[in-house]
mmCIF file of C-alpha atoms in Angstrom:
data_model
loop_
_atom_site.group_PDB
_atom_site.id
_atom_site.type_symbol
_atom_site.label_atom_id
_atom_site.label_comp_id
_atom_site.label_asym_id
_atom_site.label_seq_id
_atom_site.Cartn_x
_atom_site.Cartn_y
_atom_site.Cartn_z
ATOM 1 C CA UNK A 1 116.668 93.709 38.416
ATOM 2 C CA UNK A 2 115.530 91.951 41.590
ATOM 3 C CA UNK A 3 113.004 89.311 40.675
ATOM 4 C CA UNK A 4 113.372 87.534 43.959
ATOM 5 C CA UNK A 5 112.957 90.533 46.205
ATOM 6 C CA UNK A 6 109.838 91.852 44.506
ATOM 7 C CA UNK A 7 108.038 88.787 43.400
ATOM 8 C CA UNK A 8 108.624 86.467 40.369
ATOM 9 C CA UNK A 9 108.476 89.319 37.703
ATOM 10 C CA UNK A 10 111.217 91.629 36.760
ATOM 11 C CA UNK A 11 110.694 95.257 36.978
ATOM 12 C CA UNK A 12 112.782 98.280 35.915
ATOM 13 C CA UNK A 13 112.947 101.157 38.499
ATOM 14 C CA UNK A 14 113.450 104.148 36.250
ATOM 15 C CA UNK A 15 114.377 106.429 39.150
ATOM 16 C CA UNK A 16 117.103 104.053 40.119
ATOM 17 C CA UNK A 17 118.484 103.863 36.512
ATOM 18 C CA UNK A 18 118.656 107.559 36.376
ATOM 19 C CA UNK A 19 120.597 107.913 39.656
ATOM 20 C CA UNK A 20 124.366 108.608 39.320
ATOM 21 C CA UNK A 21 126.349 105.375 39.365
ATOM 22 C CA UNK A 22 129.603 105.388 41.411
ATOM 23 C CA UNK A 23 132.510 104.523 39.238
ATOM 24 C CA UNK A 24 130.526 104.588 35.990
ATOM 25 C CA UNK A 25 133.522 106.287 34.373
ATOM 26 C CA UNK A 26 135.306 102.860 34.710
ATOM 27 C CA UNK A 27 132.631 101.268 32.459
ATOM 28 C CA UNK A 28 133.287 103.866 29.772
ATOM 29 C CA UNK A 29 137.012 103.588 29.819
ATOM 30 C CA UNK A 30 137.037 99.811 30.001
ATOM 31 C CA UNK A 31 134.516 99.720 27.124
ATOM 32 C CA UNK A 32 136.605 102.124 24.941
ATOM 33 C CA UNK A 33 139.875 100.400 25.734
ATOM 34 C CA UNK A 34 138.386 96.857 24.936
ATOM 35 C CA UNK A 35 136.773 98.250 21.680
ATOM 36 C CA UNK A 36 139.837 100.133 20.506
ATOM 37 C CA UNK A 37 142.169 97.205 21.185
ATOM 38 C CA UNK A 38 139.914 94.787 19.144
ATOM 39 C CA UNK A 39 139.431 97.160 16.265
ATOM 40 C CA UNK A 40 143.267 97.996 16.153
ATOM 41 C CA UNK A 41 144.049 94.369 16.046
ATOM 42 C CA UNK A 42 141.694 93.784 13.241
ATOM 43 C CA UNK A 43 142.972 96.687 11.393
ATOM 44 C CA UNK A 44 146.494 95.369 11.759
ATOM 45 C CA UNK A 45 145.911 92.050 10.307
ATOM 46 C CA UNK A 46 143.442 93.143 7.532
ATOM 47 C CA UNK A 47 145.379 96.257 6.429
ATOM 48 C CA UNK A 48 148.858 95.874 7.851
ATOM 49 C CA UNK A 49 149.421 92.200 7.281
ATOM 50 C CA UNK A 50 147.030 91.777 4.394
ATOM 51 C CA UNK A 51 145.604 88.591 5.987
ATOM 52 C CA UNK A 52 142.400 88.750 3.933
ATOM 53 C CA UNK A 53 144.530 87.961 0.843
ATOM 54 C CA UNK A 54 147.198 85.868 2.405
ATOM 55 C CA UNK A 55 144.669 83.611 4.238
ATOM 56 C CA UNK A 56 147.252 82.458 6.982
ATOM 57 C CA UNK A 57 150.382 83.566 8.627
ATOM 58 C CA UNK A 58 152.276 81.247 10.997
ATOM 59 C CA UNK A 59 153.205 83.230 13.843
ATOM 60 C CA UNK A 60 154.355 80.687 16.567
ATOM 61 C CA UNK A 61 153.390 77.419 14.915
ATOM 62 C CA UNK A 62 151.367 75.405 15.924
ATOM 63 C CA UNK A 63 150.475 77.433 19.164
ATOM 64 C CA UNK A 64 149.471 80.623 17.441
ATOM 65 C CA UNK A 65 148.595 81.321 13.860
ATOM 66 C CA UNK A 66 146.768 84.028 12.175
ATOM 67 C CA UNK A 67 144.036 82.445 9.936
ATOM 68 C CA UNK A 68 141.531 84.643 8.249
ATOM 69 C CA UNK A 69 137.954 83.732 8.817
ATOM 70 C CA UNK A 70 134.900 85.720 8.159
ATOM 71 C CA UNK A 71 132.399 84.623 10.760
ATOM 72 C CA UNK A 72 128.812 85.166 9.516
ATOM 73 C CA UNK A 73 127.352 83.439 12.687
ATOM 74 C CA UNK A 74 128.208 83.127 16.251
ATOM 75 C CA UNK A 75 130.708 81.163 18.156
ATOM 76 C CA UNK A 76 132.027 78.154 16.276
ATOM 77 C CA UNK A 77 130.043 79.361 13.140
ATOM 78 C CA UNK A 78 126.574 78.799 14.677
ATOM 79 C CA UNK A 79 123.806 80.459 12.672
ATOM 80 C CA UNK A 80 126.424 81.119 9.928
ATOM 81 C CA UNK A 81 124.071 82.003 7.076
ATOM 82 C CA UNK A 82 125.468 84.795 4.816
ATOM 83 C CA UNK A 83 122.113 86.575 4.847
ATOM 84 C CA UNK A 84 121.346 90.228 5.664
ATOM 85 C CA UNK A 85 118.612 89.001 8.064
ATOM 86 C CA UNK A 86 120.907 86.897 10.085
ATOM 87 C CA UNK A 87 123.415 89.780 10.223
ATOM 88 C CA UNK A 88 120.989 92.347 11.503
ATOM 89 C CA UNK A 89 119.301 89.917 14.004
ATOM 90 C CA UNK A 90 122.741 89.084 15.498
ATOM 91 C CA UNK A 91 123.535 92.818 15.648
ATOM 92 C CA UNK A 92 120.092 93.466 17.326
ATOM 93 C CA UNK A 93 120.749 90.610 19.867
ATOM 94 C CA UNK A 94 124.277 92.042 20.656
ATOM 95 C CA UNK A 95 122.852 95.572 21.329
ATOM 96 C CA UNK A 96 120.016 94.199 23.457
ATOM 97 C CA UNK A 97 122.556 92.327 25.638
ATOM 98 C CA UNK A 98 124.722 95.499 25.796
ATOM 99 C CA UNK A 99 121.574 97.437 26.880
ATOM 100 C CA UNK A 100 120.690 94.874 29.464
ATOM 101 C CA UNK A 101 124.278 94.957 30.938
ATOM 102 C CA UNK A 102 124.150 98.816 31.066
ATOM 103 C CA UNK A 103 120.797 98.827 32.832
ATOM 104 C CA UNK A 104 121.815 96.059 35.283
ATOM 105 C CA UNK A 105 124.926 98.120 36.194
ATOM 106 C CA UNK A 106 122.812 101.307 36.684
ATOM 107 C CA UNK A 107 120.351 99.347 38.876
ATOM 108 C CA UNK A 108 122.729 97.228 40.859
ATOM 109 C CA UNK A 109 125.771 99.509 41.381
ATOM 110 C CA UNK A 110 128.109 96.513 41.456
ATOM 111 C CA UNK A 111 131.825 96.515 42.695
ATOM 112 C CA UNK A 112 134.525 97.942 40.480
ATOM 113 C CA UNK A 113 135.855 94.611 39.213
ATOM 114 C CA UNK A 114 132.186 93.831 37.806
ATOM 115 C CA UNK A 115 132.162 97.267 36.187
ATOM 116 C CA UNK A 116 135.481 96.533 34.436
ATOM 117 C CA UNK A 117 134.253 93.160 33.412
ATOM 118 C CA UNK A 118 131.155 94.593 32.053
ATOM 119 C CA UNK A 119 133.314 97.080 30.182
ATOM 120 C CA UNK A 120 135.227 94.192 28.625
ATOM 121 C CA UNK A 121 132.074 92.413 27.617
ATOM 122 C CA UNK A 122 130.519 95.656 26.138
ATOM 123 C CA UNK A 123 133.606 96.666 24.175
ATOM 124 C CA UNK A 124 134.079 93.291 22.665
ATOM 125 C CA UNK A 125 130.505 93.007 21.678
ATOM 126 C CA UNK A 126 130.636 96.534 20.126
ATOM 127 C CA UNK A 127 133.708 95.510 18.294
ATOM 128 C CA UNK A 128 131.895 92.553 16.738
ATOM 129 C CA UNK A 129 128.839 94.714 16.003
ATOM 130 C CA UNK A 130 130.986 97.015 14.087
ATOM 131 C CA UNK A 131 132.470 94.114 12.069
ATOM 132 C CA UNK A 132 128.997 92.993 11.061
ATOM 133 C CA UNK A 133 127.881 96.373 10.057
ATOM 134 C CA UNK A 134 130.977 97.245 8.070
ATOM 135 C CA UNK A 135 131.982 93.886 6.598
ATOM 136 C CA UNK A 136 128.868 91.767 6.943
ATOM 137 C CA UNK A 137 130.757 89.405 9.144
ATOM 138 C CA UNK A 138 132.970 89.244 12.218
ATOM 139 C CA UNK A 139 136.700 89.369 11.471
ATOM 140 C CA UNK A 140 138.195 86.275 13.140
ATOM 141 C CA UNK A 141 142.030 85.602 12.827
ATOM 142 C CA UNK A 142 143.456 84.011 15.883
ATOM 143 C CA UNK A 143 144.058 80.188 15.844
ATOM 144 C CA UNK A 144 145.528 78.403 18.592
ATOM 145 C CA UNK A 145 146.459 74.682 18.735
ATOM 146 C CA UNK A 146 148.544 72.799 21.179
ATOM 147 C CA UNK A 147 149.507 69.237 22.354
ATOM 148 C CA UNK A 148 148.629 67.421 19.201
ATOM 149 C CA UNK A 149 145.163 68.871 19.060
ATOM 150 C CA UNK A 150 144.558 70.914 15.784
ATOM 151 C CA UNK A 151 142.056 73.563 16.353
ATOM 152 C CA UNK A 152 140.115 74.392 13.240
ATOM 153 C CA UNK A 153 138.464 77.499 14.638
ATOM 154 C CA UNK A 154 139.532 81.134 14.697
ATOM 155 C CA UNK A 155 138.552 83.851 17.045
ATOM 156 C CA UNK A 156 139.461 87.462 17.750
ATOM 157 C CA UNK A 157 140.324 89.791 20.661
ATOM 158 C CA UNK A 158 136.701 90.758 21.127
ATOM 159 C CA UNK A 159 135.798 87.106 21.720
ATOM 160 C CA UNK A 160 138.508 86.901 24.416
ATOM 161 C CA UNK A 161 137.098 90.154 25.984
ATOM 162 C CA UNK A 162 133.585 88.893 25.898
ATOM 163 C CA UNK A 163 134.510 85.707 27.548
ATOM 164 C CA UNK A 164 136.625 87.293 30.251
ATOM 165 C CA UNK A 165 133.942 89.894 30.869
ATOM 166 C CA UNK A 166 131.202 87.388 31.182
ATOM 167 C CA UNK A 167 133.185 85.064 33.456
ATOM 168 C CA UNK A 168 134.033 88.155 35.523
ATOM 169 C CA UNK A 169 130.578 89.281 35.853
ATOM 170 C CA UNK A 170 129.428 85.723 36.767
ATOM 171 C CA UNK A 171 131.866 85.236 39.332
ATOM 172 C CA UNK A 172 131.837 88.665 41.088
ATOM 173 C CA UNK A 173 128.411 89.870 39.878
ATOM 174 C CA UNK A 174 126.379 89.127 42.909
ATOM 175 C CA UNK A 175 128.568 90.788 45.408
ATOM 176 C CA UNK A 176 127.318 94.345 45.956
ATOM 177 C CA UNK A 177 129.639 97.226 46.891
ATOM 178 C CA UNK A 178 130.442 100.090 44.459
ATOM 179 C CA UNK A 179 133.732 101.019 46.133
#
């Protein structure tokens, strides 16, 4: 997408999208690794530690606790309505973002670090999509507090991957060079 180079409207160049992308294998590996790490951590706390029934496990209090939270919305519980419509809308939004990122990579051929960041973002997003599809909500379980501040929110590995991926793409994304 190059809206400034070709006028104010974005366009998709199908020829460019279909061209081989250097280092595209890195996107696939980073995506798979991020996805598997997220899903393994969720399986561990749900099945291995039985966190859904226990509710909370103090790991290194107050710095790190496992606190079970079914997130029906987005970050900090935004749009947290336990309805099938919200669930499928959030899945569709996540899949659209994933599609946009893949198309952007295919068009822009960014540097390796951007491809890795995109893989983290995509893998984390897919992990949360699978949660919504299987459980109807995202499995959140990490809770961190420090320095007298009691954090009431829980998050998961996918959220960390999405955040790091988005920040990495924002910082390094406009520097082209697929080496």
